[in-house]
CSV table of C-alpha atoms in Angstrom, one decimal:
chain,number,residue,atom,x,y,z
R,1,MET,CA,79.2,5.8,-74.4
R,2,THR,CA,78.7,7.1,-70.9
R,3,ARG,CA,75.9,5.4,-69.0
R,4,VAL,CA,73.3,7.7,-67.5
R,5,PRO,CA,71.1,6.0,-64.9
R,6,ASP,CA,67.4,6.8,-64.8
R,7,SER,CA,66.3,9.6,-62.6
R,8,THR,CA,65.0,7.3,-59.8
R,9,LEU,CA,68.3,5.5,-59.5
R,10,LEU,CA,70.2,8.8,-59.6
R,11,GLU,CA,68.0,10.3,-56.8
R,12,GLN,CA,68.4,7.2,-54.6
R,13,SER,CA,72.0,6.3,-55.2
R,14,HIS,CA,74.0,9.3,-56.3
R,15,PRO,CA,73.8,13.1,-56.4
R,16,SER,CA,73.4,14.7,-59.8
R,17,PRO,CA,76.2,17.2,-60.8
R,18,GLY,CA,73.8,20.1,-60.1
R,19,ASN,CA,73.4,19.0,-56.5
R,20,VAL,CA,77.1,19.1,-55.5
R,21,ARG,CA,76.6,22.4,-53.6
R,22,HIS,CA,73.6,21.0,-51.8
R,23,HIS,CA,75.5,17.8,-50.9
R,24,LEU,CA,78.5,19.7,-49.5
R,25,THR,CA,76.4,22.2,-47.5
R,26,SER,CA,74.0,19.7,-46.0
R,27,ASP,CA,74.1,18.9,-42.3
R,28,THR,CA,74.2,15.2,-43.1
R,29,THR,CA,77.3,15.5,-45.2
R,30,ARG,CA,79.1,17.6,-42.6
R,31,ALA,CA,78.2,15.1,-39.9
R,32,VAL,CA,79.5,12.2,-42.1
R,33,LEU,CA,82.7,14.0,-42.9
R,34,GLY,CA,83.2,14.8,-39.3
R,35,VAL,CA,82.9,11.1,-38.4
R,36,GLN,CA,85.3,10.2,-41.2
R,37,ARG,CA,87.8,12.8,-40.1
R,38,HIS,CA,87.7,11.4,-36.6
R,39,MET,CA,88.1,7.9,-37.9
R,40,LEU,CA,91.3,8.8,-39.6
R,41,ALA,CA,92.7,10.7,-36.6
R,42,VAL,CA,92.0,7.7,-34.4
R,43,THR,CA,93.5,5.3,-37.0
R,44,ARG,CA,96.8,7.3,-37.1
R,45,GLN,CA,97.0,7.6,-33.3
R,46,HIS,CA,96.2,3.9,-32.7
R,47,LEU,CA,98.5,2.5,-35.3
R,48,THR,CA,101.4,4.9,-34.5
R,49,GLU,CA,101.2,4.0,-30.8
R,50,ALA,CA,101.2,0.3,-31.9
R,51,GLY,CA,104.6,0.9,-33.7
R,52,PHE,CA,103.3,1.3,-37.2
R,53,VAL,CA,104.9,3.9,-39.5
R,54,GLU,CA,102.8,5.8,-41.9
R,55,MET,CA,104.1,6.0,-45.5
R,56,LEU,CA,102.7,7.7,-48.6
R,57,PRO,CA,101.8,5.2,-51.3
R,58,PRO,CA,102.3,5.8,-55.1
R,59,VAL,CA,99.3,6.9,-57.2
R,60,ILE,CA,100.7,5.5,-60.4
R,61,GLY,CA,103.0,2.6,-61.3
R,62,PRO,CA,103.9,0.2,-64.1
R,63,VAL,CA,101.5,-2.4,-62.6
R,64,THR,CA,98.8,-2.6,-60.0
R,65,ASP,CA,96.8,-5.2,-58.2
R,66,PRO,CA,95.2,-7.5,-60.8
R,67,GLY,CA,92.7,-9.1,-58.3
R,68,THR,CA,89.9,-6.6,-58.5
R,69,ARG,CA,86.8,-8.6,-59.2
R,70,GLY,CA,85.9,-7.6,-62.7
R,71,SER,CA,86.9,-3.9,-62.5
R,72,LYS,CA,89.0,-2.3,-65.1
R,73,GLN,CA,92.3,-0.5,-64.6
R,74,VAL,CA,93.0,3.0,-65.8
R,75,ASP,CA,96.0,3.6,-68.0
R,76,VAL,CA,98.0,6.8,-68.0
R,77,ASP,CA,100.9,8.0,-70.2
R,78,PHE,CA,104.0,8.3,-68.1
R,79,TYR,CA,106.6,9.9,-70.4
R,80,GLY,CA,105.8,7.4,-73.2
R,81,HIS,CA,105.3,4.4,-70.9
R,82,ARG,CA,102.0,2.8,-70.1
R,83,TYR,CA,101.4,3.1,-66.4
R,84,LYS,CA,98.4,2.4,-64.2
R,85,LEU,CA,96.4,4.3,-61.6
R,86,MET,CA,96.6,2.2,-58.4
R,87,THR,CA,93.6,-0.1,-57.9
R,88,SER,CA,95.3,-1.3,-54.7
R,89,ALA,CA,98.7,-0.6,-53.1
R,90,ILE,CA,99.3,-4.3,-52.2
R,91,LEU,CA,102.6,-4.7,-54.2
R,92,TYR,CA,104.0,-1.6,-52.7
R,93,LYS,CA,103.0,-2.6,-49.2
R,94,GLN,CA,105.2,-5.6,-49.5
R,95,ALA,CA,108.0,-3.4,-50.8
R,96,SER,CA,107.6,-0.9,-48.0
R,97,LEU,CA,108.5,-3.6,-45.5
R,98,LEU,CA,112.1,-3.3,-46.7
R,99,ALA,CA,112.2,0.0,-44.9
R,100,TYR,CA,110.0,-0.7,-41.8
R,101,ASP,CA,108.6,-3.8,-40.2
R,102,LYS,CA,105.1,-2.3,-39.6
R,103,ILE,CA,103.6,0.2,-42.0
R,104,PHE,CA,100.3,1.7,-42.9
R,105,TYR,CA,98.9,4.0,-45.7
R,106,ILE,CA,95.8,6.0,-46.3
R,107,ALA,CA,95.7,5.0,-49.9
R,108,PRO,CA,93.7,6.4,-52.8
R,109,ASN,CA,92.4,3.8,-55.3
R,110,VAL,CA,90.7,4.0,-58.7
R,111,ARG,CA,88.8,1.1,-60.1
R,112,LEU,CA,86.4,1.2,-63.1
R,113,GLU,CA,83.8,-1.1,-61.5
R,114,PRO,CA,81.3,-3.0,-63.6
R,115,LEU,CA,78.2,-1.0,-64.2
R,116,GLU,CA,76.1,-3.6,-62.4
R,117,THR,CA,77.8,-2.4,-59.1
R,118,THR,CA,75.9,0.9,-59.4
R,119,ASP,CA,73.0,-0.8,-57.7
R,120,THR,CA,74.9,-2.4,-54.8
R,121,ARG,CA,75.2,0.8,-52.8
R,122,ARG,CA,78.7,-0.4,-51.8
R,123,HIS,CA,80.9,0.4,-54.8
R,124,LEU,CA,82.7,3.5,-55.9
R,125,ALA,CA,85.1,4.1,-58.8
R,126,GLU,CA,87.3,6.2,-56.6
R,127,PHE,CA,87.9,5.4,-52.9
R,128,HIS,CA,90.4,5.2,-50.1
R,129,GLN,CA,91.8,2.3,-48.0
R,130,ILE,CA,93.4,2.1,-44.6
R,131,ASP,CA,96.2,-0.2,-45.7
R,132,VAL,CA,98.2,-2.0,-43.1
R,133,GLU,CA,101.1,-4.5,-43.5
R,134,MET,CA,103.2,-6.2,-40.8
R,135,ALA,CA,106.4,-8.3,-41.3
R,136,GLY,CA,106.5,-11.8,-39.9
R,137,ALA,CA,102.8,-11.7,-39.0
R,138,SER,CA,100.4,-14.7,-39.3
R,139,ARG,CA,96.8,-14.3,-40.3
R,140,GLU,CA,95.7,-14.7,-36.7
R,141,GLN,CA,98.0,-11.9,-35.7
R,142,ILE,CA,97.0,-9.5,-38.4
R,143,THR,CA,93.2,-10.1,-37.8
R,144,GLY,CA,94.0,-9.3,-34.1
R,145,VAL,CA,95.5,-6.0,-35.2
R,146,LEU,CA,92.4,-5.3,-37.4
R,147,GLU,CA,89.9,-6.2,-34.7
R,148,GLN,CA,91.6,-3.9,-32.2
R,149,LEU,CA,91.7,-1.1,-34.7
R,150,VAL,CA,88.1,-1.4,-35.7
R,151,ARG,CA,86.9,-1.6,-32.1
R,152,GLN,CA,89.0,1.5,-31.1
R,153,ILE,CA,87.6,3.5,-34.0
R,154,VAL,CA,84.1,2.6,-33.0
R,155,ILE,CA,84.6,3.4,-29.4
R,156,ARG,CA,86.1,6.8,-30.1
R,157,VAL,CA,83.4,7.7,-32.6
R,158,VAL,CA,80.6,6.7,-30.2
R,159,THR,CA,82.3,8.4,-27.2
R,160,ASP,CA,83.5,11.6,-28.9
R,161,LEU,CA,80.9,12.3,-31.6
R,162,PRO,CA,77.4,11.8,-30.1
R,163,ALA,CA,76.1,15.0,-31.8
R,164,GLU,CA,77.1,13.8,-35.2
R,165,LEU,CA,75.6,10.4,-34.7
R,166,GLU,CA,72.4,12.0,-33.5
R,167,THR,CA,72.3,14.2,-36.6
R,168,LEU,CA,72.7,11.0,-38.7
R,169,GLY,CA,70.1,9.1,-36.7
R,170,ARG,CA,72.6,6.4,-35.9
R,171,ASP,CA,71.8,4.7,-32.6
R,172,PRO,CA,75.1,3.8,-30.7
R,173,ALA,CA,73.3,0.7,-29.5
R,174,ALA,CA,73.9,-0.8,-33.0
R,175,PHE,CA,77.5,-1.3,-32.0
R,176,GLN,CA,76.9,-3.1,-28.7
R,177,SER,CA,77.7,-6.6,-29.9
R,178,LEU,CA,80.8,-5.3,-31.7
R,179,LEU,CA,82.1,-3.7,-28.5
R,180,ASN,CA,81.1,-6.4,-26.1
R,181,ARG,CA,82.0,-9.6,-28.0
R,182,GLY,CA,84.9,-10.8,-30.1
R,183,PHE,CA,84.4,-10.9,-33.8
R,184,GLY,CA,83.1,-14.1,-35.3
R,185,THR,CA,84.8,-16.4,-37.8
R,186,MET,CA,83.6,-18.8,-40.5
R,187,THR,CA,85.4,-20.4,-43.4
R,188,HIS,CA,84.4,-19.7,-47.0
R,189,ALA,CA,82.9,-23.2,-47.2
R,190,GLN,CA,80.8,-22.5,-44.0
R,191,ALA,CA,79.7,-19.2,-45.5
R,192,LEU,CA,78.4,-20.9,-48.6
R,193,GLU,CA,76.6,-23.5,-46.5
R,194,THR,CA,74.8,-20.7,-44.6
R,195,LEU,CA,74.0,-18.9,-47.9
R,196,SER,CA,72.6,-22.2,-49.3
R,197,GLU,CA,70.3,-22.5,-46.3
R,198,LEU,CA,69.2,-18.9,-47.0
R,199,GLY,CA,68.3,-19.8,-50.6
R,200,HIS,CA,71.4,-18.4,-52.3
R,201,GLU,CA,73.6,-20.8,-54.3
R,202,GLN,CA,76.9,-20.0,-55.9
R,203,ASN,CA,80.1,-21.5,-57.3
R,204,ILE,CA,82.2,-22.9,-54.5
R,205,GLU,CA,85.4,-21.9,-56.3
R,206,THR,CA,84.8,-18.2,-56.5
R,207,GLU,CA,84.5,-15.2,-54.1
R,208,ILE,CA,81.1,-14.7,-52.5
R,209,GLU,CA,79.0,-12.7,-54.9
R,210,TRP,CA,77.9,-9.2,-54.0
R,211,ALA,CA,74.3,-10.2,-53.4
R,212,GLY,CA,75.5,-13.1,-51.3
R,213,GLU,CA,77.7,-10.9,-49.2
R,214,ALA,CA,74.8,-8.5,-48.5
R,215,LEU,CA,72.5,-11.4,-47.6
R,216,LEU,CA,75.0,-13.1,-45.3
R,217,SER,CA,75.8,-9.7,-43.7
R,218,SER,CA,72.2,-9.0,-43.0
R,219,HIS,CA,72.0,-12.1,-40.8
R,220,LEU,CA,75.0,-11.2,-38.7
R,221,ASP,CA,74.8,-9.6,-35.2
R,222,ARG,CA,78.5,-8.6,-35.1
R,223,PRO,CA,81.4,-8.4,-37.5
R,224,VAL,CA,82.6,-11.7,-38.8
R,225,PHE,CA,85.8,-12.9,-40.5
R,226,VAL,CA,85.3,-15.1,-43.6
R,227,THR,CA,88.5,-17.1,-44.1
R,228,ASP,CA,90.1,-19.7,-46.4
R,229,TYR,CA,89.0,-18.6,-49.8
R,230,PRO,CA,89.8,-21.1,-52.6
R,231,LYS,CA,93.0,-20.7,-54.6
R,232,GLY,CA,92.2,-18.9,-57.9
R,233,SER,CA,89.5,-16.7,-56.3
R,234,ARG,CA,92.0,-14.1,-55.2
R,235,GLY,CA,95.3,-12.4,-56.4
R,236,PHE,CA,98.6,-14.2,-56.7
R,237,TYR,CA,99.9,-12.5,-53.5
R,238,ASP,CA,97.5,-14.3,-51.1
R,239,ARG,CA,99.6,-17.1,-49.6
R,240,GLU,CA,98.4,-20.7,-50.1
R,241,SER,CA,98.2,-22.9,-47.0
R,242,GLN,CA,101.1,-25.2,-46.7
R,243,THR,CA,98.9,-27.8,-45.0
R,244,GLU,CA,95.7,-27.4,-47.0
R,245,PRO,CA,96.6,-27.2,-50.7
R,246,GLY,CA,94.1,-25.1,-52.7
R,247,VAL,CA,93.1,-23.0,-49.7
R,248,LEU,CA,94.4,-19.5,-49.1
R,249,ARG,CA,95.5,-18.0,-45.8
R,250,ASN,CA,93.3,-14.9,-46.3
R,251,PHE,CA,90.1,-13.3,-45.0
R,252,ASP,CA,87.3,-10.8,-45.5
R,253,LEU,CA,85.6,-8.8,-42.7
R,254,LEU,CA,81.9,-8.6,-43.1
R,255,ALA,CA,79.9,-6.0,-41.1
R,256,PRO,CA,76.5,-6.8,-39.7
R,257,GLU,CA,73.1,-5.2,-40.7
R,258,GLY,CA,73.6,-5.9,-44.4
R,259,TYR,CA,76.6,-3.5,-44.9
R,260,GLY,CA,78.7,-6.2,-46.4
R,261,GLU,CA,82.5,-6.5,-46.8
R,262,LEU,CA,84.5,-3.8,-45.0
R,263,CYS,CA,88.0,-5.3,-45.4
R,264,SER,CA,90.1,-7.9,-47.1
R,265,GLY,CA,93.5,-9.2,-46.1
R,266,SER,CA,95.8,-12.2,-46.0
R,267,GLU,CA,99.2,-13.7,-45.3
R,268,ARG,CA,101.3,-12.7,-48.3
R,269,GLU,CA,103.1,-15.0,-50.7
R,270,TYR,CA,106.7,-13.9,-50.8
R,271,ASP,CA,108.6,-16.8,-52.5
R,272,TYR,CA,109.7,-15.8,-56.0
R,273,SER,CA,109.1,-19.2,-57.7
R,274,ARG,CA,105.6,-19.6,-56.2
R,275,ILE,CA,104.6,-16.1,-57.2
R,276,VAL,CA,105.8,-16.7,-60.8
R,277,SER,CA,103.8,-19.9,-60.9
R,278,ARG,CA,100.7,-18.2,-59.5
R,279,ILE,CA,101.0,-15.3,-62.0
R,280,ARG,CA,101.2,-17.8,-64.9
R,281,GLU,CA,98.2,-19.7,-63.6
R,282,THR,CA,96.2,-16.5,-64.0
R,283,GLY,CA,97.2,-16.3,-67.6
R,284,GLU,CA,99.3,-13.2,-67.2
R,285,ASN,CA,102.9,-12.6,-68.3
R,286,PRO,CA,105.3,-12.4,-65.3
R,287,ALA,CA,107.5,-10.0,-67.3
R,288,LYS,CA,105.0,-7.2,-66.7
R,289,TYR,CA,105.8,-7.4,-62.9
R,290,GLY,CA,109.5,-7.0,-63.5
R,291,TRP,CA,110.3,-4.6,-60.7
R,292,TYR,CA,108.2,-6.6,-58.2
R,293,LEU,CA,109.8,-10.0,-59.2
R,294,ASP,CA,113.3,-8.5,-59.1
R,295,MET,CA,112.5,-7.4,-55.5
R,296,LEU,CA,111.2,-10.9,-54.6
R,297,ARG,CA,114.2,-12.6,-56.1
R,298,GLU,CA,116.4,-10.6,-53.7
R,299,GLY,CA,114.1,-11.3,-50.8
R,300,VAL,CA,111.3,-9.6,-49.0
R,301,PRO,CA,109.9,-10.4,-45.5
R,302,ALA,CA,107.1,-12.8,-44.9
R,303,SER,CA,104.1,-10.7,-43.9
R,304,ALA,CA,100.4,-10.3,-43.5
R,305,GLY,CA,98.2,-7.3,-44.0
R,306,PHE,CA,94.8,-5.9,-44.8
R,307,GLY,CA,93.0,-2.9,-46.4
R,308,ILE,CA,89.8,-1.4,-44.9
R,309,GLY,CA,87.6,0.5,-47.3
R,310,LEU,CA,87.4,3.9,-45.6
R,311,GLU,CA,84.1,5.0,-47.3
R,312,ARG,CA,82.5,1.6,-46.6
R,313,PHE,CA,83.6,1.7,-43.0
R,314,THR,CA,82.2,5.3,-42.7
R,315,ARG,CA,79.0,4.2,-44.2
R,316,TYR,CA,78.6,1.4,-41.6
R,317,LEU,CA,79.5,3.7,-38.7
R,318,ALA,CA,77.2,6.5,-39.9
R,319,GLY,CA,74.3,4.2,-40.9
R,320,LEU,CA,74.2,5.5,-44.4
R,321,ASP,CA,72.0,4.0,-47.1
R,322,SER,CA,74.7,4.3,-49.9
R,323,VAL,CA,78.4,4.6,-49.8
R,324,TRP,CA,78.6,7.7,-52.0
R,325,ARG,CA,77.3,9.7,-49.0
R,326,ALA,CA,80.6,9.0,-47.3
R,327,CYS,CA,82.5,11.1,-49.9
R,328,ALA,CA,82.7,14.8,-50.5
R,329,PHE,CA,83.1,14.3,-54.2
R,330,PRO,CA,81.7,10.8,-55.0
R,331,LYS,CA,82.4,8.9,-58.1
R,332,LEU,CA,79.8,6.1,-58.7
R,333,PRO,CA,80.5,3.5,-61.4
R,334,GLY,CA,79.2,4.7,-64.8
R,335,VAL,CA,77.9,8.0,-63.5
R,336,VAL,CA,79.4,11.3,-64.8
R,337,SER,CA,80.4,13.2,-61.7
R,338,PRO,CA,82.4,16.4,-60.8
């Protein structure tokens, strides 16, 4: 049965199907899409000048990213074979490094998010990511690439689109700390300590809950990397520290002002035997990842990468109350949409 939210939630969080025309013709939507279009242009220019090659990711495949925080995958019939719509292009990003050492995608993703995410104002069932992968990179190197990219996008939007920001009521002063100071860093354990002080307790072995992310984010004055998530809280492709067993060499990037997570990334596991062990630890059958494991057996480069949620990043830059406003044709979890 399709869930239909009550009218108050629909009005606050998502446009009804009958309001699509109003959504697309509104000054707000045009300003938001103008910001987003410029973000993509700056992304392509900046990464290309830094030596990254843009590639086109697949939309379907025999398997997709299993580490999607409770969301469901969408099956499609591919000539009698059960394929998946991509929830994330992570496996293909590692494969792409066989062609080029530095790559990026603007990648579409589909995730049937749990219905409770309808109220977070940060989740969509269909969205895009700015996906970046770099051979031979450490976590510190790839977070440096990410910080430079985010800062460049913000600088260009603030400089080039003052009229759009004015239409949206977004004060450029909101980005002063981001532009004038380096991004902050805290470990997962430190983040949980901070949340405990703020009255939010959670399991130390899991990812930070959505409510916890929003709470932590609301107390930040600049973007902050949260690092060192516990093993088991993320996908098998996040590399485990060789000096701190049980700790992953990964990170999230949280935006200030309560906007929450913008980006996730990590150093990648690339060793065949370790990947097989990690897959088995999750209770999955390694055989379903046949093409990927065959590739690993023959060898892939060590790498690190990240994926920025384009609509979430747009929401933050534009100062929007809900992420659906960063889409021309938004798909909110559980809501029937054009």
